[in-house]
mmCIF file of C-alpha atoms in Angstrom:
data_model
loop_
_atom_site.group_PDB
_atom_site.id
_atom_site.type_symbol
_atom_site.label_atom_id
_atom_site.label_comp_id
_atom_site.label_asym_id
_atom_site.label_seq_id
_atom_site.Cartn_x
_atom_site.Cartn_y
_atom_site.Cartn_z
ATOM 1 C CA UNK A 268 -12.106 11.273 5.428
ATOM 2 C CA UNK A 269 -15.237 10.563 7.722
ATOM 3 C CA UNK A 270 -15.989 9.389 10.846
ATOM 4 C CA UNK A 271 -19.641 8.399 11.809
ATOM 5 C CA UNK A 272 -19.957 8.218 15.469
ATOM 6 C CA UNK A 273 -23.240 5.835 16.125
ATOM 7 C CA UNK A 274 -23.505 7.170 18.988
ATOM 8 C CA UNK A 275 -23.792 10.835 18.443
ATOM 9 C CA UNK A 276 -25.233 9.606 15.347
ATOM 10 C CA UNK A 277 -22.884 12.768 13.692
ATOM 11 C CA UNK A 278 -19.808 12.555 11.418
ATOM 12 C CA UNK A 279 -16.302 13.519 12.270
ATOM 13 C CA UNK A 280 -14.388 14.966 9.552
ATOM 14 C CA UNK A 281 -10.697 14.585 9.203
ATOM 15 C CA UNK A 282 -9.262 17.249 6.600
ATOM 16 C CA UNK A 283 -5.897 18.172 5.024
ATOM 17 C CA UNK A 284 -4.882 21.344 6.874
ATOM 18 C CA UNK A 285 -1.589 23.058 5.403
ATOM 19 C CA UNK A 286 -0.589 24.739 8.760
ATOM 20 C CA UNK A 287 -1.237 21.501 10.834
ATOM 21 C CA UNK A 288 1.416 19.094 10.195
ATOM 22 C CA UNK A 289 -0.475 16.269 11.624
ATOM 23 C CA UNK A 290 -3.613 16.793 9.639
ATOM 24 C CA UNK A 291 -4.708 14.161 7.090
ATOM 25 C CA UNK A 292 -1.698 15.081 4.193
ATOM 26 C CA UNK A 293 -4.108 15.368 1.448
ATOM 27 C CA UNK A 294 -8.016 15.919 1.201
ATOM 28 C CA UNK A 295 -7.836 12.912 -1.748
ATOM 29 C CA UNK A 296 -8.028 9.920 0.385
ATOM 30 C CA UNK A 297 -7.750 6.340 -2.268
ATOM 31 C CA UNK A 298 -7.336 3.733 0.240
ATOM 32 C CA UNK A 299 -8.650 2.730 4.000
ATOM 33 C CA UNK A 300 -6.807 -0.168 5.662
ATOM 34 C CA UNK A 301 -7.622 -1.275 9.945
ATOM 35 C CA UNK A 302 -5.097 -3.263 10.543
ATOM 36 C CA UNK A 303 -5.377 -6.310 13.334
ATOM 37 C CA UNK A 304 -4.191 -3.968 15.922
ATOM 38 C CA UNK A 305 -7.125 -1.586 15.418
ATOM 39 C CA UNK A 306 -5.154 1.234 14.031
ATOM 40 C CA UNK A 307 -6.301 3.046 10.863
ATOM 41 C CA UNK A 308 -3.982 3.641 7.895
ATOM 42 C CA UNK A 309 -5.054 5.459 5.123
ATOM 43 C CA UNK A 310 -3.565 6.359 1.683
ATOM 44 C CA UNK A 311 -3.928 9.767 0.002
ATOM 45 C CA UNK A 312 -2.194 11.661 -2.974
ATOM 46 C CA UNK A 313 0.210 12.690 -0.287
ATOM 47 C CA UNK A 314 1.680 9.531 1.161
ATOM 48 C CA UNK A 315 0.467 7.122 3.841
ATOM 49 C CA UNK A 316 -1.041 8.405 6.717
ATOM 50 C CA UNK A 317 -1.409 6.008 10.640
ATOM 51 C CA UNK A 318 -4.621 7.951 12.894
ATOM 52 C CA UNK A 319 -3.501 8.418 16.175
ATOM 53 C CA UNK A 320 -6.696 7.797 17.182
ATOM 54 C CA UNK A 321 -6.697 8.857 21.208
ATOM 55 C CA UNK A 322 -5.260 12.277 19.698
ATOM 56 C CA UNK A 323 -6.922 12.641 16.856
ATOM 57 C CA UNK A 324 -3.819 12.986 14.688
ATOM 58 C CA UNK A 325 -1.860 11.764 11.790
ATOM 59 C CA UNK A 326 1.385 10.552 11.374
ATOM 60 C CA UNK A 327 2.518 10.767 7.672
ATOM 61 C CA UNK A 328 5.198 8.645 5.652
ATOM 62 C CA UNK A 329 6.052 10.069 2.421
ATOM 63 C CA UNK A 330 8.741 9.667 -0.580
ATOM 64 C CA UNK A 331 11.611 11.210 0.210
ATOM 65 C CA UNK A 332 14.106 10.812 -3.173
ATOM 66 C CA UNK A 333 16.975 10.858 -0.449
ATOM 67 C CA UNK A 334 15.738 8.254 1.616
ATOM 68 C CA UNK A 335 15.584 4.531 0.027
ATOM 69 C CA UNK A 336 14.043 3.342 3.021
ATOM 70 C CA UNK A 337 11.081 6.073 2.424
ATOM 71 C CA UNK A 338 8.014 5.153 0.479
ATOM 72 C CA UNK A 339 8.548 4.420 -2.981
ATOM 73 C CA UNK A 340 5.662 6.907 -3.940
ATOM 74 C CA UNK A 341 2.983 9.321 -2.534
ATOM 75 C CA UNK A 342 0.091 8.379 -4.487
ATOM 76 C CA UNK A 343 -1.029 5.358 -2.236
ATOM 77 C CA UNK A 344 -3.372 3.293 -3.955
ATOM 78 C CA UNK A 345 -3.997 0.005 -1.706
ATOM 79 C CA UNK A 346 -3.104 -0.866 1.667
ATOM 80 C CA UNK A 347 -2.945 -4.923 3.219
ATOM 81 C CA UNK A 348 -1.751 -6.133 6.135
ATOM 82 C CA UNK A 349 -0.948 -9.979 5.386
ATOM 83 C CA UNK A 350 -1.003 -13.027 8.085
ATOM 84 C CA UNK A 351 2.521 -12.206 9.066
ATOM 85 C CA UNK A 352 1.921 -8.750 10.170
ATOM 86 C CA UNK A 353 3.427 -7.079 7.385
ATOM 87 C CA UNK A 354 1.888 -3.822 5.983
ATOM 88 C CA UNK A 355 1.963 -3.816 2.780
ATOM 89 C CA UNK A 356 1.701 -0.482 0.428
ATOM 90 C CA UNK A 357 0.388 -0.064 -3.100
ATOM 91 C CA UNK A 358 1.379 3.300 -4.812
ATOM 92 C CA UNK A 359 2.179 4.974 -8.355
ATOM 93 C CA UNK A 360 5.908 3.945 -8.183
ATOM 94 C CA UNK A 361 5.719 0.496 -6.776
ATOM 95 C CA UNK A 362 5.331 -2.063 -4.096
ATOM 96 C CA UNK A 363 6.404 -1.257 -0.253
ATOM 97 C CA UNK A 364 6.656 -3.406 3.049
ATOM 98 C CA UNK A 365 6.604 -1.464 6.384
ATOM 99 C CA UNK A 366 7.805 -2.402 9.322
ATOM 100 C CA UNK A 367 6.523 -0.505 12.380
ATOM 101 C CA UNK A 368 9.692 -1.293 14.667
ATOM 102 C CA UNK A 369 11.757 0.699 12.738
ATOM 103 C CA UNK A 370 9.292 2.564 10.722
ATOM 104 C CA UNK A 371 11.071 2.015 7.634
ATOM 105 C CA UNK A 372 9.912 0.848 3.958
ATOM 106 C CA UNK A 373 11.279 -1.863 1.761
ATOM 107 C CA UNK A 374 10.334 -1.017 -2.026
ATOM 108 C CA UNK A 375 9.746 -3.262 -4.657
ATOM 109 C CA UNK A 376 9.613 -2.197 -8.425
ATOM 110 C CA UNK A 377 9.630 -2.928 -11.942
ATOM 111 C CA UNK A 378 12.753 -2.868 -13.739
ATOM 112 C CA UNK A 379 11.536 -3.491 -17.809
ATOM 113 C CA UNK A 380 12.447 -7.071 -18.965
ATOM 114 C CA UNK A 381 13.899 -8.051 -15.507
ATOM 115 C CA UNK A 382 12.685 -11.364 -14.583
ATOM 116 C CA UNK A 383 11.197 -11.366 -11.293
ATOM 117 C CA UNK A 384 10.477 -7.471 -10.590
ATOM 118 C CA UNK A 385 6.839 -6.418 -10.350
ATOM 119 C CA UNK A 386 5.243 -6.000 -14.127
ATOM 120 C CA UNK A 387 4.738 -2.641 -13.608
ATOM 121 C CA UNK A 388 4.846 0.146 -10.679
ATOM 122 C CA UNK A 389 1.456 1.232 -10.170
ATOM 123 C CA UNK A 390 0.066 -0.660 -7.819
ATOM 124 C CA UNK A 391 -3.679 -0.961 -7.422
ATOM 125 C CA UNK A 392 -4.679 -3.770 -5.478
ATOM 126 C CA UNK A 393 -3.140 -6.092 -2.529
ATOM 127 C CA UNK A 394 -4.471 -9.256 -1.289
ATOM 128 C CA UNK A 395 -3.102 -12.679 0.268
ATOM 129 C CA UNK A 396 -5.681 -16.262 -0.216
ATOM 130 C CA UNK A 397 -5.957 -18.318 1.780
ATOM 131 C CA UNK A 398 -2.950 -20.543 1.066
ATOM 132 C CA UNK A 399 -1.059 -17.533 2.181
ATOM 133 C CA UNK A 400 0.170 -15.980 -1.231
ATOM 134 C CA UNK A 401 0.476 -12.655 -1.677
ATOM 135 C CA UNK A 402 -0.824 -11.235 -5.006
ATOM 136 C CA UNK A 403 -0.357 -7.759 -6.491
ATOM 137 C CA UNK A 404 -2.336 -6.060 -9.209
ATOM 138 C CA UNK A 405 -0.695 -3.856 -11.626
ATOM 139 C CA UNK A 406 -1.835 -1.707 -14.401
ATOM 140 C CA UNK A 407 0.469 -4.041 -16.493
ATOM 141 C CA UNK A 408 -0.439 -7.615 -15.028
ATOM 142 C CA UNK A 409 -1.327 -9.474 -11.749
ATOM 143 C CA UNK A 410 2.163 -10.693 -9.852
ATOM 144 C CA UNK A 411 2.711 -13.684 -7.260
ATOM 145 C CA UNK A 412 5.298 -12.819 -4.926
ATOM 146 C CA UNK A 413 7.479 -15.684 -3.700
ATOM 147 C CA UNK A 414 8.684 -14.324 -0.093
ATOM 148 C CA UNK A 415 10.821 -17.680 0.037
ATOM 149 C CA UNK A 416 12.761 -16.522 -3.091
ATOM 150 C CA UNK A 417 12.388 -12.555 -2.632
ATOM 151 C CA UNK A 418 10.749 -12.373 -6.302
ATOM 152 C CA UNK A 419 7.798 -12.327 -8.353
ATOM 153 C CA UNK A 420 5.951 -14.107 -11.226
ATOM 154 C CA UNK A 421 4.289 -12.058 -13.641
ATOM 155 C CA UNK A 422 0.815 -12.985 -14.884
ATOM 156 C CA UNK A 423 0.630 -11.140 -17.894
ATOM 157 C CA UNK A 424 -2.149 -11.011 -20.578
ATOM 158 C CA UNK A 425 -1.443 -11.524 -24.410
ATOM 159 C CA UNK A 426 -3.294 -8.613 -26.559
ATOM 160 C CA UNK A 427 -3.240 -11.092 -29.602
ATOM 161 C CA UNK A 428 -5.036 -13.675 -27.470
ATOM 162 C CA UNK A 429 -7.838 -12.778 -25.035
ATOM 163 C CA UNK A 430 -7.810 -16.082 -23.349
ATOM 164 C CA UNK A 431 -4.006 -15.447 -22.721
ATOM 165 C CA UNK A 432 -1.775 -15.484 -19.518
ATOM 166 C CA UNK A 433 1.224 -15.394 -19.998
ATOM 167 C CA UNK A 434 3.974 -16.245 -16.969
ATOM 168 C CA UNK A 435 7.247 -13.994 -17.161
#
């Protein structure tokens, strides 16, 4: 990850250092996100990483199999904050909502032929329009999520028809 300082006109780069735990976790960084406070999240092969950026530091959040509050994956694909605040977190094993109070991570994945679940768990793309509706891209299908009902629709394609969408 770079830095370019305009007024230095030089680059700062943050690395993946194994004997400094609050170096950037991995050297593969796939997603940037500034949220509307300023701070910097970014996603790597190694989990979600927030800059400290007076110190120059990272904090990480990673999968932890014994923690169901921890992120749902490490490889973090897309990052959004939406208009309620609400970080949301793309990665290889679903959909996750952070909230910074308690710094904890509500998941969101497919379960096959379960009406309502996200299509599929890798997550590659997060965005809300402007009638506020969040929408998640999958490699299996784009989703609506319905925060009213806790759920999603699936907007999947039909291989037999290219013109398809199919809602499920």
């Amino acid at each position: 990850l770079n830095r370019f300082d305009p007024d230095t006109q030089q680059f700062h780069r943050y690395r993946h250092s194994p004997n400094d735990p609050h170096s950037l976790s991995s050297d593969s960084v796939l997603a940037v996100h500034q949220d509307r406070e300023g701070t910097l999240w970014v996603g790597t092969e190694a989990g979600l990483n927030r800059l400290n950026a007076d110190m120059e530091t990272f904090t990480h959040y990673q999968h932890n199999p014994e923690d169901e509050n921890s992120l749902s994956g490490n490889v973090v694909q897309a990052i959004y904050q939406d208009l309620e605040g609400n970080l949301w977190v793309g990665t290889d094993d679903g959909l996750n909502r952070f909230d910074p109070q308690t710094e904890q991570f509500t998941r969101y994945q497919s379960t096959p032929y379960h009406p309502g679940n996200l299509s599929n768990n890798i997550v590659n793309a997060i965005y809300q329009d402007r009638q506020g509706t969040l929408w998640i891209g999958t490699d299996w299908g784009l989703n609506r999520y319905d925060p009213v009902r806790d759920r999603f629709t699936r907007y999947i394609n039909n291989p037999l028809d290219p013109d398809s969408c199919v809602f499920r």
